[in-house]
Amino acid sequence: MVVRFSPFSLKLSQQPHNHEFSCFSKQVAVSCSYGLKRFDLRRPQILSSAFGGKSNGLRVFVVSDLHTDYDENLKWVECLSNVKYKDDVLLVAGDVAETYSKFVVTMSLLRERFEHVFYVPGNHDLWCRREGQNYVRSLYPYHNLLTAILVPGNFVAILFDSFLRIFLQVDSVEKFNKLLEACKRIGVETNPMVVGALGIIPLFSWYHESFDKEEDITGYRIPSLEMACKDFYACNWPNGLSNGDTSLSLYFDALNDKQTESIKEIQKTCDHIITFSHFVPRQELCPEKRMLFYPKLPKVIGSDPLEDRIRSIHGAQGREHASSCHVFGHTHFCWDAVVDGIRYVQAPLAYPRERKRRMNGGDKWLPFCLYADKKFSRKLNPCFWSDYYSLIPRTPHNTKLAPWVARFYKLKKTIDV
């Protein structure tokens, strides 16, 4: 997830340091107050799951938001063991790379390391602004001939690429289909499948603004969604689809209908089921607006149809014996919480700058082992925000910006008439 508003990345100074929070564990200790200039905040590290060691059965690892357009992130993928995961499953919950070529490289590397790799696209995966000559030319029927004639980078080649971009209108739906084709060619799964006795169900999704049901922050000059969210210009949608309404969320959710029969079979035969998406299914899985550097973030993160579909699979109150789990990504917040009988997990690699500034950077403990020995792993720990909300109820009616957020915004001037 990217917004152009620079302070969006959650920094150490953004963590809740007020009278609402007092949480102690073996890995983290926080005791702070709004009124204090300094506060005690020890940097914890998430401990790898005990399941990350040897196992006699199926192991499932999860990760999201790889963003391998960053060299550091691609290096992290390259450094994953070629031996450790050879019999395991990896779920990749979207935002692999912005460019098609980097996406193929990344997924090929993961496929070489894991027995099974599952994937759902994220918003960055469908950006079209930096695709370059290779992807655009692949759409032209005379690709080989033109490659021989046009030297990359010369004036004629640049004009030709510009012509294709304008008149052939490469769009995000077309790129979505290209990514699925690439996955099929590489051997990456994008459809529901039973592995061992475990059902794994990828779910396509997209966000919509009306997902946000909590009270807005008012009285401050907060940039509009169009100014802050790069999706509004980096994605290119065909007529009838737009970020400005529910059309995209409905379009991508409807694609899951093709898998109805496969999902029913999984429901009948599997005691444990993992669904996964890129986008957020419930607003409670994101910090409150007053805590966020960009308070309008909840308007571009989640989908109501996604949560409805998750409940249609797992049940209104989840499945029995803690056998329901949904993995998501997008917001780059580590999360592990049970809501209405379903466990929701986010384990993002995120951006290099976020790993340096946040309390629990993901390069040392990812991918997270979620399932092994026919059961789900212990809770991801520590998970700062979900731990916080496990102790402190949400108060969305409180629209007073936290001090670490308020300092970035100016109050709107009011004029008495």
Tab-separated table of N, CA, C and O in Angstrom, residues 268-321:
chain	number	residue	atom	x	y	z
A	268	LYS	N	-16.431	-29.691	2.359
A	268	LYS	CA	-16.883	-31.032	2.724
A	268	LYS	C	-15.759	-31.913	3.246
A	268	LYS	O	-15.965	-32.737	4.143
A	269	THR	N	-14.575	-31.751	2.679
A	269	THR	CA	-13.516	-32.728	2.925
A	269	THR	C	-12.419	-32.268	3.887
A	269	THR	O	-11.669	-33.101	4.398
A	270	CYS	N	-12.321	-30.967	4.154
A	270	CYS	CA	-11.197	-30.456	4.939
A	270	CYS	C	-11.639	-29.944	6.308
A	270	CYS	O	-12.576	-29.148	6.408
A	271	ASP	N	-10.945	-30.387	7.342
A	271	ASP	CA	-11.213	-29.893	8.692
A	271	ASP	C	-10.620	-28.505	8.901
A	271	ASP	O	-11.159	-27.698	9.666
A	272	HIS	N	-9.491	-28.236	8.264
A	272	HIS	CA	-8.844	-26.934	8.375
A	272	HIS	C	-8.839	-26.238	7.019
A	272	HIS	O	-8.506	-26.867	6.001
A	273	ILE	N	-9.185	-24.951	7.035
A	273	ILE	CA	-9.223	-24.169	5.798
A	273	ILE	C	-8.531	-22.832	6.029
A	273	ILE	O	-8.773	-22.149	7.031
A	274	ILE	N	-7.671	-22.463	5.087
A	274	ILE	CA	-7.072	-21.126	5.081
A	274	ILE	C	-7.539	-20.407	3.827
A	274	ILE	O	-7.332	-20.893	2.706
A	275	THR	N	-8.196	-19.270	4.015
A	275	THR	CA	-8.483	-18.374	2.898
A	275	THR	C	-7.463	-17.239	2.959
A	275	THR	O	-6.913	-16.938	4.018
A	276	PHE	N	-7.209	-16.608	1.818
A	276	PHE	CA	-6.316	-15.450	1.865
A	276	PHE	C	-6.607	-14.475	0.733
A	276	PHE	O	-7.080	-14.861	-0.336
A	277	SER	N	-6.372	-13.209	1.027
A	277	SER	CA	-6.622	-12.113	0.088
A	277	SER	C	-5.525	-11.080	0.264
A	277	SER	O	-4.729	-11.153	1.207
A	278	HIS	N	-5.490	-10.110	-0.619
A	278	HIS	CA	-4.572	-8.994	-0.377
A	278	HIS	C	-5.232	-7.936	0.504
A	278	HIS	O	-4.627	-7.443	1.451
A	279	PHE	N	-6.484	-7.622	0.202
A	279	PHE	CA	-7.132	-6.511	0.888
A	279	PHE	C	-7.747	-6.933	2.220
A	279	PHE	O	-7.858	-8.119	2.535
A	280	VAL	N	-8.133	-5.939	2.983
A	280	VAL	CA	-8.572	-6.133	4.369
A	280	VAL	C	-10.067	-6.442	4.398
A	280	VAL	O	-10.851	-5.703	3.805
A	281	PRO	N	-10.493	-7.493	5.092
A	281	PRO	CA	-11.918	-7.840	5.103
A	281	PRO	C	-12.744	-7.128	6.168
A	281	PRO	O	-13.961	-7.051	6.039
A	282	ARG	N	-12.100	-6.604	7.222
A	282	ARG	CA	-12.846	-5.959	8.307
A	282	ARG	C	-12.089	-4.715	8.765
A	282	ARG	O	-10.861	-4.733	8.880
A	283	GLN	N	-12.822	-3.657	9.083
A	283	GLN	CA	-12.173	-2.416	9.483
A	283	GLN	C	-11.460	-2.546	10.828
A	283	GLN	O	-10.492	-1.832	11.097
A	284	GLU	N	-11.914	-3.480	11.672
A	284	GLU	CA	-11.257	-3.685	12.967
A	284	GLU	C	-9.832	-4.207	12.824
A	284	GLU	O	-9.086	-4.268	13.807
A	285	LEU	N	-9.438	-4.586	11.608
A	285	LEU	CA	-8.094	-5.107	11.376
A	285	LEU	C	-7.119	-4.006	10.962
A	285	LEU	O	-6.045	-4.289	10.420
A	286	CYS	N	-7.499	-2.768	11.225
A	286	CYS	CA	-6.655	-1.609	10.951
A	286	CYS	C	-6.770	-0.657	12.137
A	286	CYS	O	-7.847	-0.534	12.734
A	287	PRO	N	-5.696	0.030	12.530
A	287	PRO	CA	-5.803	1.005	13.618
A	287	PRO	C	-6.843	2.080	13.324
A	287	PRO	O	-7.190	2.349	12.167
A	288	GLU	N	-7.339	2.706	14.377
A	288	GLU	CA	-8.314	3.783	14.219
A	288	GLU	C	-7.703	4.967	13.467
A	288	GLU	O	-6.494	5.173	13.480
A	289	LYS	N	-8.562	5.766	12.855
A	289	LYS	CA	-8.097	6.869	12.014
A	289	LYS	C	-7.212	7.850	12.761
A	289	LYS	O	-6.236	8.370	12.214
A	290	ARG	N	-7.551	8.128	13.999
A	290	ARG	CA	-6.790	9.120	14.761
A	290	ARG	C	-5.362	8.652	15.025
A	290	ARG	O	-4.483	9.451	15.345
A	291	MET	N	-5.109	7.365	14.881
A	291	MET	CA	-3.780	6.805	15.105
A	291	MET	C	-2.923	6.803	13.837
A	291	MET	O	-1.716	6.558	13.906
A	292	LEU	N	-3.532	7.047	12.680
A	292	LEU	CA	-2.858	6.860	11.398
A	292	LEU	C	-2.294	8.171	10.868
A	292	LEU	O	-2.943	9.217	10.932
A	293	PHE	N	-1.107	8.112	10.293
A	293	PHE	CA	-0.529	9.296	9.692
A	293	PHE	C	-1.380	9.808	8.530
A	293	PHE	O	-1.377	11.000	8.241
A	294	TYR	N	-2.076	8.908	7.856
A	294	TYR	CA	-3.048	9.330	6.843
A	294	TYR	C	-4.420	8.843	7.298
A	294	TYR	O	-4.792	7.684	7.057
A	295	PRO	N	-5.196	9.693	7.970
A	295	PRO	CA	-6.454	9.254	8.585
A	295	PRO	C	-7.508	8.741	7.612
A	295	PRO	O	-8.463	8.081	8.038
A	296	LYS	N	-7.349	9.026	6.319
A	296	LYS	CA	-8.323	8.530	5.343
A	296	LYS	C	-7.965	7.139	4.817
A	296	LYS	O	-8.653	6.606	3.946
A	297	LEU	N	-6.921	6.561	5.339
A	297	LEU	CA	-6.462	5.251	4.864
A	297	LEU	C	-7.565	4.188	4.828
A	297	LEU	O	-7.637	3.412	3.857
A	298	PRO	N	-8.457	4.093	5.835
A	298	PRO	CA	-9.473	3.025	5.796
A	298	PRO	C	-10.377	3.054	4.571
A	298	PRO	O	-11.036	2.055	4.278
A	299	LYS	N	-10.400	4.161	3.846
A	299	LYS	CA	-11.251	4.246	2.658
A	299	LYS	C	-10.643	3.532	1.454
A	299	LYS	O	-11.325	3.331	0.443
A	300	VAL	N	-9.366	3.141	1.552
A	300	VAL	CA	-8.709	2.508	0.404
A	300	VAL	C	-8.007	1.205	0.804
A	300	VAL	O	-6.948	0.873	0.273
A	301	ILE	N	-8.636	0.466	1.727
A	301	ILE	CA	-7.973	-0.766	2.174
A	301	ILE	C	-8.833	-2.018	2.109
A	301	ILE	O	-8.291	-3.124	2.044
A	302	GLY	N	-10.161	-1.889	2.149
A	302	GLY	CA	-10.942	-3.095	2.397
A	302	GLY	C	-12.194	-3.266	1.566
A	302	GLY	O	-12.604	-2.379	0.812
A	303	SER	N	-12.820	-4.432	1.764
A	303	SER	CA	-13.960	-4.831	0.941
A	303	SER	C	-15.006	-5.560	1.777
A	303	SER	O	-14.692	-6.564	2.437
A	304	ASP	N	-16.237	-5.068	1.746
A	304	ASP	CA	-17.345	-5.771	2.401
A	304	ASP	C	-17.677	-7.090	1.705
A	304	ASP	O	-17.905	-8.102	2.381
A	305	PRO	N	-17.719	-7.122	0.351
A	305	PRO	CA	-17.967	-8.414	-0.312
A	305	PRO	C	-16.929	-9.470	0.049
A	305	PRO	O	-17.245	-10.665	0.098
A	306	LEU	N	-15.698	-9.055	0.314
A	306	LEU	CA	-14.650	-9.999	0.711
A	306	LEU	C	-15.006	-10.658	2.042
A	306	LEU	O	-14.935	-11.885	2.176
A	307	GLU	N	-15.385	-9.864	3.034
A	307	GLU	CA	-15.747	-10.437	4.329
A	307	GLU	C	-16.971	-11.343	4.207
A	307	GLU	O	-17.034	-12.412	4.829
A	308	ASP	N	-17.952	-10.941	3.389
A	308	ASP	CA	-19.130	-11.790	3.180
A	308	ASP	C	-18.723	-13.148	2.603
A	308	ASP	O	-19.247	-14.191	3.006
A	309	ARG	N	-17.771	-13.116	1.681
A	309	ARG	CA	-17.332	-14.370	1.059
A	309	ARG	C	-16.548	-15.224	2.056
A	309	ARG	O	-16.686	-16.452	2.077
A	310	ILE	N	-15.732	-14.594	2.867
A	310	ILE	CA	-14.992	-15.329	3.895
A	310	ILE	C	-15.963	-16.031	4.840
A	310	ILE	O	-15.788	-17.211	5.191
A	311	ARG	N	-17.013	-15.325	5.245
A	311	ARG	CA	-17.999	-15.912	6.159
A	311	ARG	C	-18.792	-17.023	5.471
A	311	ARG	O	-19.210	-17.993	6.114
A	312	SER	N	-19.014	-16.904	4.170
A	312	SER	CA	-19.728	-17.962	3.447
A	312	SER	C	-18.904	-19.244	3.397
A	312	SER	O	-19.449	-20.341	3.264
A	313	ILE	N	-17.595	-19.109	3.524
A	313	ILE	CA	-16.709	-20.271	3.495
A	313	ILE	C	-16.500	-20.843	4.891
A	313	ILE	O	-16.630	-22.052	5.119
A	314	HIS	N	-16.187	-19.970	5.842
A	314	HIS	CA	-15.846	-20.421	7.191
A	314	HIS	C	-17.056	-20.508	8.122
A	314	HIS	O	-16.980	-21.161	9.168
A	315	GLY	N	-18.156	-19.842	7.762
A	315	GLY	CA	-19.318	-19.801	8.636
A	315	GLY	C	-19.403	-18.471	9.371
A	315	GLY	O	-18.393	-17.786	9.582
A	316	ALA	N	-20.598	-18.109	9.791
A	316	ALA	CA	-20.830	-16.815	10.441
A	316	ALA	C	-20.002	-16.664	11.705
A	316	ALA	O	-19.564	-15.566	12.059
A	317	GLN	N	-19.747	-17.760	12.413
A	317	GLN	CA	-18.940	-17.731	13.629
A	317	GLN	C	-17.677	-18.595	13.497
A	317	GLN	O	-17.126	-19.063	14.482
A	318	GLY	N	-17.242	-18.782	12.270
A	318	GLY	CA	-16.062	-19.605	12.041
A	318	GLY	C	-16.388	-21.088	12.127
A	318	GLY	O	-17.525	-21.492	12.360
A	319	ARG	N	-15.383	-21.910	11.919
A	319	ARG	CA	-15.541	-23.350	11.999
A	319	ARG	C	-15.161	-23.826	13.398
A	319	ARG	O	-14.543	-23.093	14.168
A	320	GLU	N	-15.538	-25.034	13.720
A	320	GLU	CA	-15.271	-25.566	15.055
A	320	GLU	C	-13.777	-25.842	15.272
A	320	GLU	O	-13.014	-26.024	14.332
A	321	HIS	N	-13.396	-25.847	16.549
A	321	HIS	CA	-12.046	-26.238	16.973
A	321	HIS	C	-10.951	-25.350	16.374
A	321	HIS	O	-9.887	-25.823	15.990
